[in-house]
Coordinates of C-alpha atoms in Angstrom, one line a residue:
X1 CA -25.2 -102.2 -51.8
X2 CA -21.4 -101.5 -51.7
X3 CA -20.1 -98.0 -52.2
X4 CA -16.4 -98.1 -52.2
X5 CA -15.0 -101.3 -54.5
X6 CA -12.3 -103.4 -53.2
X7 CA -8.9 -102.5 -55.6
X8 CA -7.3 -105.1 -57.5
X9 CA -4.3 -106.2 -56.9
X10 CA -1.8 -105.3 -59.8
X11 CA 1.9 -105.1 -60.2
X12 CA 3.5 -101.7 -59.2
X13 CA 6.3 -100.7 -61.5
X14 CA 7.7 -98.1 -59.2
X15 CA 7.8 -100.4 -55.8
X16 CA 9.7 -103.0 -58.2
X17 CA 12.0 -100.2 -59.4
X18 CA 13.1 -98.3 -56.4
X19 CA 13.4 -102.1 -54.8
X20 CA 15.9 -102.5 -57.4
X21 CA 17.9 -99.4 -57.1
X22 CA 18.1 -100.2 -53.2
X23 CA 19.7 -103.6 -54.4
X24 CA 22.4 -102.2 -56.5
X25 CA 23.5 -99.4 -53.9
X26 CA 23.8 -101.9 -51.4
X27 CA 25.7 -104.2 -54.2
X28 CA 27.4 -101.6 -55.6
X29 CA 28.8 -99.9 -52.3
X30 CA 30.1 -103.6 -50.7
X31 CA 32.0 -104.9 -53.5
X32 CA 33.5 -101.4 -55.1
X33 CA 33.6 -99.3 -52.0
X34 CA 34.3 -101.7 -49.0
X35 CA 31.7 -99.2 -47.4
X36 CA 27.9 -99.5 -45.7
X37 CA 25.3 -97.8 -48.3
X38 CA 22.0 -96.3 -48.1
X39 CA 20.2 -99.0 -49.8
X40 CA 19.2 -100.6 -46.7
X41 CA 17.6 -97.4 -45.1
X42 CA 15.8 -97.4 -48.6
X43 CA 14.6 -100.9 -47.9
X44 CA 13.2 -100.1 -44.8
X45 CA 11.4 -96.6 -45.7
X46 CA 9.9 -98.5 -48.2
X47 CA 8.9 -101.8 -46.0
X48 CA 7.7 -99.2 -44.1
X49 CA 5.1 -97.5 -46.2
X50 CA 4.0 -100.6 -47.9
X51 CA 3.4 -102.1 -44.3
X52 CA 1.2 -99.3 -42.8
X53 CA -0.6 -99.1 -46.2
X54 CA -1.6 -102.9 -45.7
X55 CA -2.5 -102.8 -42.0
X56 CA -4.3 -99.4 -42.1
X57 CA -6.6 -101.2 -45.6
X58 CA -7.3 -104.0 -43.1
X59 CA -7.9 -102.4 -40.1
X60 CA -10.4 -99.8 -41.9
X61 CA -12.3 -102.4 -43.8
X62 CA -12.6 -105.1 -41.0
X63 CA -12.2 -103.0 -37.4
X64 CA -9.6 -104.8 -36.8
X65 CA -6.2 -107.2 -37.8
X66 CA -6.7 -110.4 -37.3
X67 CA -3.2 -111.1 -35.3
X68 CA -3.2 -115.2 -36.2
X69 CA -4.0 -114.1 -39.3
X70 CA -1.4 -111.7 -40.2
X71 CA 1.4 -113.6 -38.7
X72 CA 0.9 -117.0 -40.2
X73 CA 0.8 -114.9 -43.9
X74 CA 4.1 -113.3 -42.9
X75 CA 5.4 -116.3 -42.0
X76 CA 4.6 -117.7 -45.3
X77 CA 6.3 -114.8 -47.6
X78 CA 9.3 -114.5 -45.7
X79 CA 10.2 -117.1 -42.8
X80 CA 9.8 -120.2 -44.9
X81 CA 12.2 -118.8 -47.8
X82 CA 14.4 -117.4 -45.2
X83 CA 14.9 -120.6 -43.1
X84 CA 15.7 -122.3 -46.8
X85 CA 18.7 -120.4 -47.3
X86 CA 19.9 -120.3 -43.3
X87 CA 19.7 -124.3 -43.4
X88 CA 21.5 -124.4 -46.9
X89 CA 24.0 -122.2 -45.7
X90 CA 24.5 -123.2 -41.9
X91 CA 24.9 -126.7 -43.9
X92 CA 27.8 -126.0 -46.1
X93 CA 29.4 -124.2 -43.4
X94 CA 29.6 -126.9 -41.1
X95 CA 30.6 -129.0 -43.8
X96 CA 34.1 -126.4 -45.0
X97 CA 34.7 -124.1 -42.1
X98 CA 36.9 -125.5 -39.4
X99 CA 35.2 -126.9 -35.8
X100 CA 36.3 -124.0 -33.8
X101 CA 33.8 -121.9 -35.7
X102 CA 30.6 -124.0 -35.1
X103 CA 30.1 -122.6 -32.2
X104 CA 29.7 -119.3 -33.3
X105 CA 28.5 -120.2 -36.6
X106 CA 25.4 -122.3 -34.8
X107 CA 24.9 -118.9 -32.2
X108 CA 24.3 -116.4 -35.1
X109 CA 22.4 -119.1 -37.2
X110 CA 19.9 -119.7 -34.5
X111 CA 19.8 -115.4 -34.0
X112 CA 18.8 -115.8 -37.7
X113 CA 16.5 -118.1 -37.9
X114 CA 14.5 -116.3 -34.4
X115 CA 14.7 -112.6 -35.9
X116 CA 17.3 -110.7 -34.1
X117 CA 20.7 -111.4 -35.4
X118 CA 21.2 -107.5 -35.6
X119 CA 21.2 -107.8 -31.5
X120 CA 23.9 -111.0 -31.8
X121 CA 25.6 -108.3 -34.2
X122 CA 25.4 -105.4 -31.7
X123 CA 27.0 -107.0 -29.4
X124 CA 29.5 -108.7 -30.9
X125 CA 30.1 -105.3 -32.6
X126 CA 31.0 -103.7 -28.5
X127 CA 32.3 -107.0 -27.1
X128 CA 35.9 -107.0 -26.6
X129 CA 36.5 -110.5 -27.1
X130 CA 34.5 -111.1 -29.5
X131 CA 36.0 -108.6 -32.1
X132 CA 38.4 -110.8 -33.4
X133 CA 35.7 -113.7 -34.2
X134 CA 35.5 -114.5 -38.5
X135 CA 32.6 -112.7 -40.3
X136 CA 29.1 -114.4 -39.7
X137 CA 28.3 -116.2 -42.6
X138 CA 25.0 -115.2 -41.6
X139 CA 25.4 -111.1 -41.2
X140 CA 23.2 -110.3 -43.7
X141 CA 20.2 -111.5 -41.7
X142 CA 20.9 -108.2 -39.2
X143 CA 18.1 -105.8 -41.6
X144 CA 15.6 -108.8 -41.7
X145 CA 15.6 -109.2 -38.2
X146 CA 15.1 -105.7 -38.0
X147 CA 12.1 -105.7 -40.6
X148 CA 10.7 -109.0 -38.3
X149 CA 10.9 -107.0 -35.3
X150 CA 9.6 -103.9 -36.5
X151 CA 7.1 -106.3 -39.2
X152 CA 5.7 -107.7 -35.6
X153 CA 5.3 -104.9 -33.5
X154 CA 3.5 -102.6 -36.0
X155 CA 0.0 -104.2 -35.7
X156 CA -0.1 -104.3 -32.0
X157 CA 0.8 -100.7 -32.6
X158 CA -2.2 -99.6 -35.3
X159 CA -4.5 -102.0 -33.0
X160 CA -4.0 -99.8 -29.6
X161 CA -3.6 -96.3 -30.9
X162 CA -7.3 -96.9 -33.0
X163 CA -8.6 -98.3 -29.8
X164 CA -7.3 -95.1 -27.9
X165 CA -8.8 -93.0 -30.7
X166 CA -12.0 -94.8 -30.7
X167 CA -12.9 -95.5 -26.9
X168 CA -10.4 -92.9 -24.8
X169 CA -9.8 -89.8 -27.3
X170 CA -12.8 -90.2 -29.3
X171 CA -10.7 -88.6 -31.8
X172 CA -10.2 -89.4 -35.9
X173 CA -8.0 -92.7 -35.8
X174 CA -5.8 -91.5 -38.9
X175 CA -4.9 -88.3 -37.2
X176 CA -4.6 -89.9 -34.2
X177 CA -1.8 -92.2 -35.6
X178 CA -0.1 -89.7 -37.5
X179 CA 0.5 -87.8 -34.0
X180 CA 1.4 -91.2 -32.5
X181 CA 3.8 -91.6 -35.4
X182 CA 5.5 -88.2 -34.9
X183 CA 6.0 -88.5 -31.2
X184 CA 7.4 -92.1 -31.9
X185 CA 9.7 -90.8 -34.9
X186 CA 11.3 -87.7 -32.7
X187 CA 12.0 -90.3 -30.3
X188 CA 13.8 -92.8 -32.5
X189 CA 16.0 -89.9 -34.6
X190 CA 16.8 -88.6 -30.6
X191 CA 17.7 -91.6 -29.3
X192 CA 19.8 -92.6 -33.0
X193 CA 21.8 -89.6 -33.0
X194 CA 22.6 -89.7 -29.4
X195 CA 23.5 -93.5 -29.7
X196 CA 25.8 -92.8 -32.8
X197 CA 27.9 -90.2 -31.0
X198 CA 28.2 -92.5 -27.7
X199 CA 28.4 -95.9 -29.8
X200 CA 28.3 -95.8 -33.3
X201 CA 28.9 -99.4 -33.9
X202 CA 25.8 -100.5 -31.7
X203 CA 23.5 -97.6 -32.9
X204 CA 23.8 -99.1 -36.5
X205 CA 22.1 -102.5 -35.5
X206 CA 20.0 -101.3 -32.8
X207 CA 16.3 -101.2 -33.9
X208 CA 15.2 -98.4 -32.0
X209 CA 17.6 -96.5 -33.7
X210 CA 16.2 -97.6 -36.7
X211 CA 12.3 -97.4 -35.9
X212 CA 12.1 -93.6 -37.5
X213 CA 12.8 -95.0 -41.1
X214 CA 9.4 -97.0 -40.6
X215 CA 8.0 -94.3 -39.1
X216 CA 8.7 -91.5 -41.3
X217 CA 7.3 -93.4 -44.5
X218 CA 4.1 -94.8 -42.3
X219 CA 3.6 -90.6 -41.7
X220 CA 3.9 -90.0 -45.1
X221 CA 1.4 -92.8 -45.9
X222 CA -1.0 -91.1 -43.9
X223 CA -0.4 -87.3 -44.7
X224 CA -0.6 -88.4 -48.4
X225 CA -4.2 -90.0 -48.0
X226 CA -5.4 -87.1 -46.1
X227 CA -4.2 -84.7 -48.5
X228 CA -5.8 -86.6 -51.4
X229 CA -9.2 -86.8 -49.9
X230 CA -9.0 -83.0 -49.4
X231 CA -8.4 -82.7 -53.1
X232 CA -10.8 -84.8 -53.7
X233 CA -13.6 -83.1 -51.8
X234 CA -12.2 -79.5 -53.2
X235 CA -12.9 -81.4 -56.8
X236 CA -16.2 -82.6 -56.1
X237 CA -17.8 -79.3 -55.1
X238 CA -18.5 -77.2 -58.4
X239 CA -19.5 -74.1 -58.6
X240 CA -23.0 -73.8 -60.1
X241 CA -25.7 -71.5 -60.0
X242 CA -28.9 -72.9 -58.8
X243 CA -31.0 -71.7 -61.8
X244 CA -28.9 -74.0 -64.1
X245 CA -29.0 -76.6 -62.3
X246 CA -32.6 -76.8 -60.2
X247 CA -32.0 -80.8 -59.5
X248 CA -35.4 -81.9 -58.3
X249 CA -37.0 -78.3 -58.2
X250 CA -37.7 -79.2 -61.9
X251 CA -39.5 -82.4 -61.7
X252 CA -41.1 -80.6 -58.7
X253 CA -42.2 -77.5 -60.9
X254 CA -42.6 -79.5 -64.1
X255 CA -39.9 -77.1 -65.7
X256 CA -37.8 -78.3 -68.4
X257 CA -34.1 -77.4 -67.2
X258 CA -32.3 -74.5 -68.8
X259 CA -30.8 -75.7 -71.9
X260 CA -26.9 -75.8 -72.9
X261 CA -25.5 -77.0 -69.7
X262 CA -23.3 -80.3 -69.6
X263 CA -25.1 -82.5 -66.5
X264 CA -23.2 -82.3 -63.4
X265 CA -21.3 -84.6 -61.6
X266 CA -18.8 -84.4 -64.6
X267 CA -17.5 -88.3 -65.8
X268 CA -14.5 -87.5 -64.2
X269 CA -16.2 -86.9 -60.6
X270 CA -19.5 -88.9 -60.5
X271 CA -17.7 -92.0 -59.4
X272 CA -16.6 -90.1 -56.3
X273 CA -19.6 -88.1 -56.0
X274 CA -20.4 -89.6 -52.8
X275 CA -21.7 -87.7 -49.1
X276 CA -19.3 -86.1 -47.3
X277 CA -18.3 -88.8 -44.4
X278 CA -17.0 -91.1 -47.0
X279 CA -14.1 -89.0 -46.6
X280 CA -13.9 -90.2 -42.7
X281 CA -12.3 -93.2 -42.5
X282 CA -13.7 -92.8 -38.4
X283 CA -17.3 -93.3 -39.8
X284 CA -17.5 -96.5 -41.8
X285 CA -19.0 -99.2 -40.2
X286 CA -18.7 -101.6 -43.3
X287 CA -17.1 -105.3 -41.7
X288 CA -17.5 -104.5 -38.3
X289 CA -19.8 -105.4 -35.6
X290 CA -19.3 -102.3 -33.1
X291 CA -21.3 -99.3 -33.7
X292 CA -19.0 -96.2 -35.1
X293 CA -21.2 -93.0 -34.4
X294 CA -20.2 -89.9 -36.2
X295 CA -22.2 -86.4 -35.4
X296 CA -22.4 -83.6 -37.6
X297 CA -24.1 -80.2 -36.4
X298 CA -23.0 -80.7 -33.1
X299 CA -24.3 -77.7 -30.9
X300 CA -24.8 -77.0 -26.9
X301 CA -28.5 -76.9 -27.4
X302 CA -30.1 -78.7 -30.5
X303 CA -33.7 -78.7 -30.8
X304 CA -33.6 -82.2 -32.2
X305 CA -31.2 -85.3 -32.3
X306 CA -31.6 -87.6 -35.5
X307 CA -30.0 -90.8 -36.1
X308 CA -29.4 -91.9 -39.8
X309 CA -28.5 -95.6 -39.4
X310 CA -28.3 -98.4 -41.9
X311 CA -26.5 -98.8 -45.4
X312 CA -25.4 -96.8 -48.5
X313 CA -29.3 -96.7 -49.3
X314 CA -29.7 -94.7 -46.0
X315 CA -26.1 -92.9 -46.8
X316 CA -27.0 -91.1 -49.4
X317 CA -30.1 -89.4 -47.8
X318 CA -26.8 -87.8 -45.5
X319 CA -26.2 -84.3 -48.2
X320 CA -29.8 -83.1 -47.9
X321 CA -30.3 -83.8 -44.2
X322 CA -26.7 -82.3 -43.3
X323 CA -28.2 -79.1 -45.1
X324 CA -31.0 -79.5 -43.1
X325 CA -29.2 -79.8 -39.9
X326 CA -28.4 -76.3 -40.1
X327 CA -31.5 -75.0 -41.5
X328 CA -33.7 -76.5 -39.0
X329 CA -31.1 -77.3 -35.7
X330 CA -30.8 -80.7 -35.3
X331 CA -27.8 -83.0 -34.6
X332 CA -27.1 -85.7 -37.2
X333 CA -25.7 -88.6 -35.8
X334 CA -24.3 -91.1 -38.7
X335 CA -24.5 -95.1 -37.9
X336 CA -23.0 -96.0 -41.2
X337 CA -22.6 -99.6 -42.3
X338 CA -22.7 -100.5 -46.2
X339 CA -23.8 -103.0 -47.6
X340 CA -26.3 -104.0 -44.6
X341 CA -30.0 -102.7 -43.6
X342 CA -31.6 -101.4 -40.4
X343 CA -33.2 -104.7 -40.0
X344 CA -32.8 -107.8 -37.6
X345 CA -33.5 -111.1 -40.4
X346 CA -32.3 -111.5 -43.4
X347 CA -34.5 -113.7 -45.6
X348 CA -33.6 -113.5 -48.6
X349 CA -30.0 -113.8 -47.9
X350 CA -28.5 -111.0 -48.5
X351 CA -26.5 -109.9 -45.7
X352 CA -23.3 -111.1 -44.1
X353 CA -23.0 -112.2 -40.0
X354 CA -21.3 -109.4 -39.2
X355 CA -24.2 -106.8 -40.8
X356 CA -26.9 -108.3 -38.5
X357 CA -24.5 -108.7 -35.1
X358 CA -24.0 -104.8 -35.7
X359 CA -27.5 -104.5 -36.6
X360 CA -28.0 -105.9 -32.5
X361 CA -25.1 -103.9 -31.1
X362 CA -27.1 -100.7 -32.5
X363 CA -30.4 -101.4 -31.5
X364 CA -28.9 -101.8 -28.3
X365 CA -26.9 -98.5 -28.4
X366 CA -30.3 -96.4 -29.4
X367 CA -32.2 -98.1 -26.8
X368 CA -30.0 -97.1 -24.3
X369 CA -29.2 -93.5 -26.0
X370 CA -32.2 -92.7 -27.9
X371 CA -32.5 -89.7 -30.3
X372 CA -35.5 -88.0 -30.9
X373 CA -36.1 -89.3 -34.3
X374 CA -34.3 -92.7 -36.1
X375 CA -34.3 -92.1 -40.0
X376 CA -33.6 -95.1 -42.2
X377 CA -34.9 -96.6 -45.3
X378 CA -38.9 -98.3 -45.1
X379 CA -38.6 -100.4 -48.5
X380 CA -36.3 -102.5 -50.5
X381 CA -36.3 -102.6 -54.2
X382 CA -39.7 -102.4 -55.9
X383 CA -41.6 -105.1 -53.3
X384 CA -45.0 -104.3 -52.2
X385 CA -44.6 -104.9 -48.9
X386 CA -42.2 -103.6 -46.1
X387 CA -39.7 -106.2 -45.2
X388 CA -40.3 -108.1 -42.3
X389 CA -36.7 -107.0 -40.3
X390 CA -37.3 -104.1 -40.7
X391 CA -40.4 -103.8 -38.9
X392 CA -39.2 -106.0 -36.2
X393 CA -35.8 -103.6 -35.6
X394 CA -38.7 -100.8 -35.4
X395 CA -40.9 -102.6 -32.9
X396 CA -37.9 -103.0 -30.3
X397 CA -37.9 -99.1 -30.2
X398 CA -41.4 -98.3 -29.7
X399 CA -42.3 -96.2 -26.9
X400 CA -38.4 -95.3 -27.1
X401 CA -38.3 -93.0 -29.9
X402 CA -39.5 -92.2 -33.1
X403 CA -38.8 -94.0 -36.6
X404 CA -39.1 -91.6 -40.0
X405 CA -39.1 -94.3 -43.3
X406 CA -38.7 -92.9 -46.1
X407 CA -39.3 -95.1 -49.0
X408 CA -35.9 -96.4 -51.0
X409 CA -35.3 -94.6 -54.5
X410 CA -36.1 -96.6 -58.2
X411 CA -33.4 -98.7 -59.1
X412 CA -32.3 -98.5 -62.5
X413 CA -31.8 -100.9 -65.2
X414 CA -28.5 -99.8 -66.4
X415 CA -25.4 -98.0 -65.1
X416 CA -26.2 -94.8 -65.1
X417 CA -22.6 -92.6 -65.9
X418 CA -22.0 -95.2 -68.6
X419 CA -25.5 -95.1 -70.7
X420 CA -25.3 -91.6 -69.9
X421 CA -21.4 -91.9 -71.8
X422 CA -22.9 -93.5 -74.9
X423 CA -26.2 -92.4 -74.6
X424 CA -27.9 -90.1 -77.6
X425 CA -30.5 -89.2 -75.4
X426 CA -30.8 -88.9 -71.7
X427 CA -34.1 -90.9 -72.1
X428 CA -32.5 -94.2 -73.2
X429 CA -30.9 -95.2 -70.1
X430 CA -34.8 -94.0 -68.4
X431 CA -37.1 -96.8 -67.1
X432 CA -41.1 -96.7 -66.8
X433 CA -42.2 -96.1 -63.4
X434 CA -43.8 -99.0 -62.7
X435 CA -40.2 -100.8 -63.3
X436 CA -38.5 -98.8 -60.6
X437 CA -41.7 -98.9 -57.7
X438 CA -44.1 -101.0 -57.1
X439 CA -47.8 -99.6 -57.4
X440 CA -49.0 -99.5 -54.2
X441 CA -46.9 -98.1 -51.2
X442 CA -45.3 -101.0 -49.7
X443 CA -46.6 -99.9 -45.8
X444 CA -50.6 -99.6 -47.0
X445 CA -49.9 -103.5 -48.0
X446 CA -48.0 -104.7 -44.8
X447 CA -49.5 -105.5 -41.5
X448 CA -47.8 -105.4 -37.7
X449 CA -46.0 -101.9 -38.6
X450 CA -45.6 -100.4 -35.2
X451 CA -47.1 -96.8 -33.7
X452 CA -43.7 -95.0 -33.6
X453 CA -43.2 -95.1 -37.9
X454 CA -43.8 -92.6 -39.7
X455 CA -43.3 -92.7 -43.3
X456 CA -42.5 -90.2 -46.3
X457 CA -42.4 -91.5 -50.2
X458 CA -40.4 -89.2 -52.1
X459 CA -40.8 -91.1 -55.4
X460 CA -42.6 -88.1 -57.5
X461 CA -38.9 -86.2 -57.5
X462 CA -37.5 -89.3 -59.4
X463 CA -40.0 -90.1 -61.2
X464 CA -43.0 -88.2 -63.0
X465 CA -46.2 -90.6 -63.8
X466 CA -44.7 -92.4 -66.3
X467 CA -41.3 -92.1 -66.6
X468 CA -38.0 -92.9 -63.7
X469 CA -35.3 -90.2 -65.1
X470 CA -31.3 -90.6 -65.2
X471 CA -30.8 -86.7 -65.4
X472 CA -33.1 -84.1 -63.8
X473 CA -32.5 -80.2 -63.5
X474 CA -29.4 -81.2 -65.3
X475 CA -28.3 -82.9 -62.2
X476 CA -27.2 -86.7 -62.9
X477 CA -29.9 -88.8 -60.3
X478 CA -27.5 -91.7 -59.7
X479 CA -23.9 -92.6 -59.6
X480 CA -24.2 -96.2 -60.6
X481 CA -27.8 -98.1 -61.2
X482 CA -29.2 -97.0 -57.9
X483 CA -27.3 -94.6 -55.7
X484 CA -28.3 -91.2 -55.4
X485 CA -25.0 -88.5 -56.2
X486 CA -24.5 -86.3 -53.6
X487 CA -25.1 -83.3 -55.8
X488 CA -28.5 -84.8 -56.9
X489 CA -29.4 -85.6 -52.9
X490 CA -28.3 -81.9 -52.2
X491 CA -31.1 -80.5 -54.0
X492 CA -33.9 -83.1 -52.6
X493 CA -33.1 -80.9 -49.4
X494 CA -35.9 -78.6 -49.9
X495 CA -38.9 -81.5 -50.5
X496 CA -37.5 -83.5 -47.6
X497 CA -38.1 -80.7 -45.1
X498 CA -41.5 -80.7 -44.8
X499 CA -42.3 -84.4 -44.1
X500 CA -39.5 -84.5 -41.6
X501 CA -40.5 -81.1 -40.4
X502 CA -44.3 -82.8 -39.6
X503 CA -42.5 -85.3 -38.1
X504 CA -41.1 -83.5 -35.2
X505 CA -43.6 -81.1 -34.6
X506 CA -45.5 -84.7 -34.2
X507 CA -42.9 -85.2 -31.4
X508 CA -43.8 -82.0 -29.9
X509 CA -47.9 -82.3 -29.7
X510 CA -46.5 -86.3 -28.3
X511 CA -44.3 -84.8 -25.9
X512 CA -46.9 -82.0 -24.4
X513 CA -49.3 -84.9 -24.0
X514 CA -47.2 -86.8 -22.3
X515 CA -46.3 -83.9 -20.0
X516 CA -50.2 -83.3 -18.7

């Protein structure tokens, strides 16, 4: 159950390319010109952005950078080729530069091999006596002890600002970064230009003079992503009109859909088509253990507080209850984790450590902050009966709040946007229904279910008696083989209001007898 796919590594013409032209200015500039050249600010501006692009992917997808992790794979890339050529060439300069450079030689060697020979530098570069020494043999190393310095801080960086964001500001970790960034970055160009008039020659190896570069490309990384996901959610909303595209109205009022309309999402957008919090970095729980809670609808004075917790199958319920939210006043709070269930075992396997440690951390957090009404998934696949986790995650909140089921959508035998591609007919890439549900509802066949479910079978707007559809209302049902598009959850809106309607006016007769 895994919404977002995991890119593939592949080679990246333009890094190698601008890598390349950074090379030659700094080549061309040294032996032609006798003069310092821009090439190493490129190399940093672009360590920079291919840094935060790597830490951000990590910290997003698993909550957190490993520290021992990260360090012993930068070691590996750059320490161990690095201390090659520093003992090769400390070597043959022992061996053919006279004695009374040793010294010297073995000072900036072991600034090289430790990651700041642009400090040894610095100083040399505003000591007196030390102006007249021979070139370092080892002078070069000044940017990569730069890049190590700046290459070591940067996690610890991402690592505290996200905690800030997540546990002090309770603000979007991105944005909060990108402020962080620009505060940092006004700071470093200040302090640079200030240090250049006073003392040129130490401002040119002094990190801190040097920590805007990084920071104006790791600003740019983020401003980039956040721009893209705005065009992307500007893409994703066509405008449609209603009657040409009913959605589920059609199956519900057993309507053919008007004819001459291409299906929407279009192939270009389906892949994308996905509920609006994807977009929010802030709200994926997907590799992490602590709870991430994201409310939408947020008012002084709701009438109701609902919870949607669990996986993508949960997820993609999130369009139609967010229209909901308005219609009928309730808070939606998102407890988003994909590829995991609302459920405390895992018997068949399925599940990772991490999905079922959150699963604990957020049965802990609703016990202690319970909302009126928990909605989440009641069935998995086509089995007959509900699964055992899930009834027990249900039991621990009984007499604490109120669980709404609703039974999980047919899954489909083939990829939907692709049969759909090649398809003559709609109908080819259908199934029968008794391939996408099993006969009987799963919670008439399963003993132990607690008081506090209630549950609501929406299968009838996927599927008609016989037949599980790929396109209805000229809506396209699923994205892949069994997630719901947003567009096609939109219009489910309507026919999920009156179970979950019933289901809080349930919590009000509860509540008045409670109250006598």
């Amino acid at each position: 159950m895994t919404d977002l796919r995991k890119p593939e590594k592949r080679y990246r013409p333009e890094i190698k390319g601008i890598r390349t032209i950074a090379t030659l200015l700094i080549a061309v500039y040294h032996i032609w010109f006798g003069r310092v050249s821009g090439g190493v600010d490129v190399f940093f501006i672009l360590s920079g952005f291919l840094m935060t692009t790597s830490l951000l992917s990590r910290m997003e997808r698993m909550g957190t950078i490993k520290l021992g992790e990260y360090f012993l794979g930068l070691s590996r890339r750059l320490f161990t080729q690095a201390l090659l050529v520093i003992v090769v060439v400390g070597g043959f300069s022992l061996l053919f530069l006279p004695q009374i450079q040793w010294g010297e030689i073995i000072t900036h060697m072991t600034a090289s091999i430790f990651y700041y020979e642009n400090w040894r530098l610095a100083f040399d570069a505003v000591d007196y006596l030390a102006q007249d020494n021979s070139a370092s043999p080892f002078q070069h190393y000044w940017s990569l002890g730069v890049q190590g310095q700046l290459y070591s801080s940067w996690p610890i960086l991402i690592i505290t600002v996200y905690f800030l964001a997540q546990k002090v500001f309770k603000t979007p970790e991105r944005k909060t970064f990108l402020v962080a960034l620009i505060i940092i970055c006004a700071a470093s160009i200040s302090y640079s230009v200030y240090q250049t008039n006073v003392n040129q020659p130490w401002a040119y190896f002094d990190t801190f003079a040097r920590v805007w570069e990084f920071g104006i490309a790791a600003s740019s990384t983020i401003l980039i992503s956040l721009y893209i996901d705005d065009v992307k959610a500007d893409m994703l909303v066509p405008v449609y009109d209603e009657k040409d595209y009913p959605g589920a109205r059609a199956i519900f009022d057993k309507t053919e859909a008007p004819k001459g309309f291409e299906p929407i999402p279009s192939p270009l957008a389906i892949n994308q088509d996905l509920p609006a919090f994807y977009g929010q970095m802030e709200c994926l729980g997907k590799g992490q253990i602590h709870v991430k809670k994201c409310s939408f609808n947020e008012s002084d004075n709701p009438d109701y507080t609902i919870a949607l917790v669990g996986g993508s199958h949960s997820g993609h319920w999130f369009p139609a209850l967010e229209i909901l939210a308005k219609e009928m006043n309730f808070q939606l709070d998102l407890y988003n984790h994909d590829g995991c269930r609302f459920t405390n075992e895992d018997t068949e396997n399925h599940l990772t450590k991490t999905c079922l440690k959150w699963n604990a951390n957020l049965l802990k957090h609703l016990q202690e902050n319970p909302p009126d009404l928990v909605f989440t998934t009641s069935t998995l696949n086509k089995h007959d009966t509900v699964p055992v986790g899930y009834i027990g995650q249900w039991r621990q909140l009984e007499g604490i709040t109120t669980v709404f089921a609703v039974r999980d959508n047919p899954r489909m035998k083939k990829d939907i946007p692709s049969c759909l591609e090649n398809a003559d007919n709609p109908l080819e890439c259908a199934i029968t229904r008794d391939e996408g549900v099993s006969k009987v509802l799963p919670w008439e066949n399963t003993e132990g279910i607690p008081s506090n479910v209630i549950f609501a079978d929406l299968t009838d707007y996927f599927c008609d008696d016989q037949i599980c559809y790929p396109v209805i209302g000229n809506v396209i049902v699923y994205r892949d083989n069994n997630h719901l598009t947003a567009q096609y959850a939109k219009t489910l809106a309507p026919f999920l209001k009156k179970p979950l309607q019933e289901a809080l006016e349930s919590l009000d007769v509860m509540s008045e007898k409670d109250s006598f």
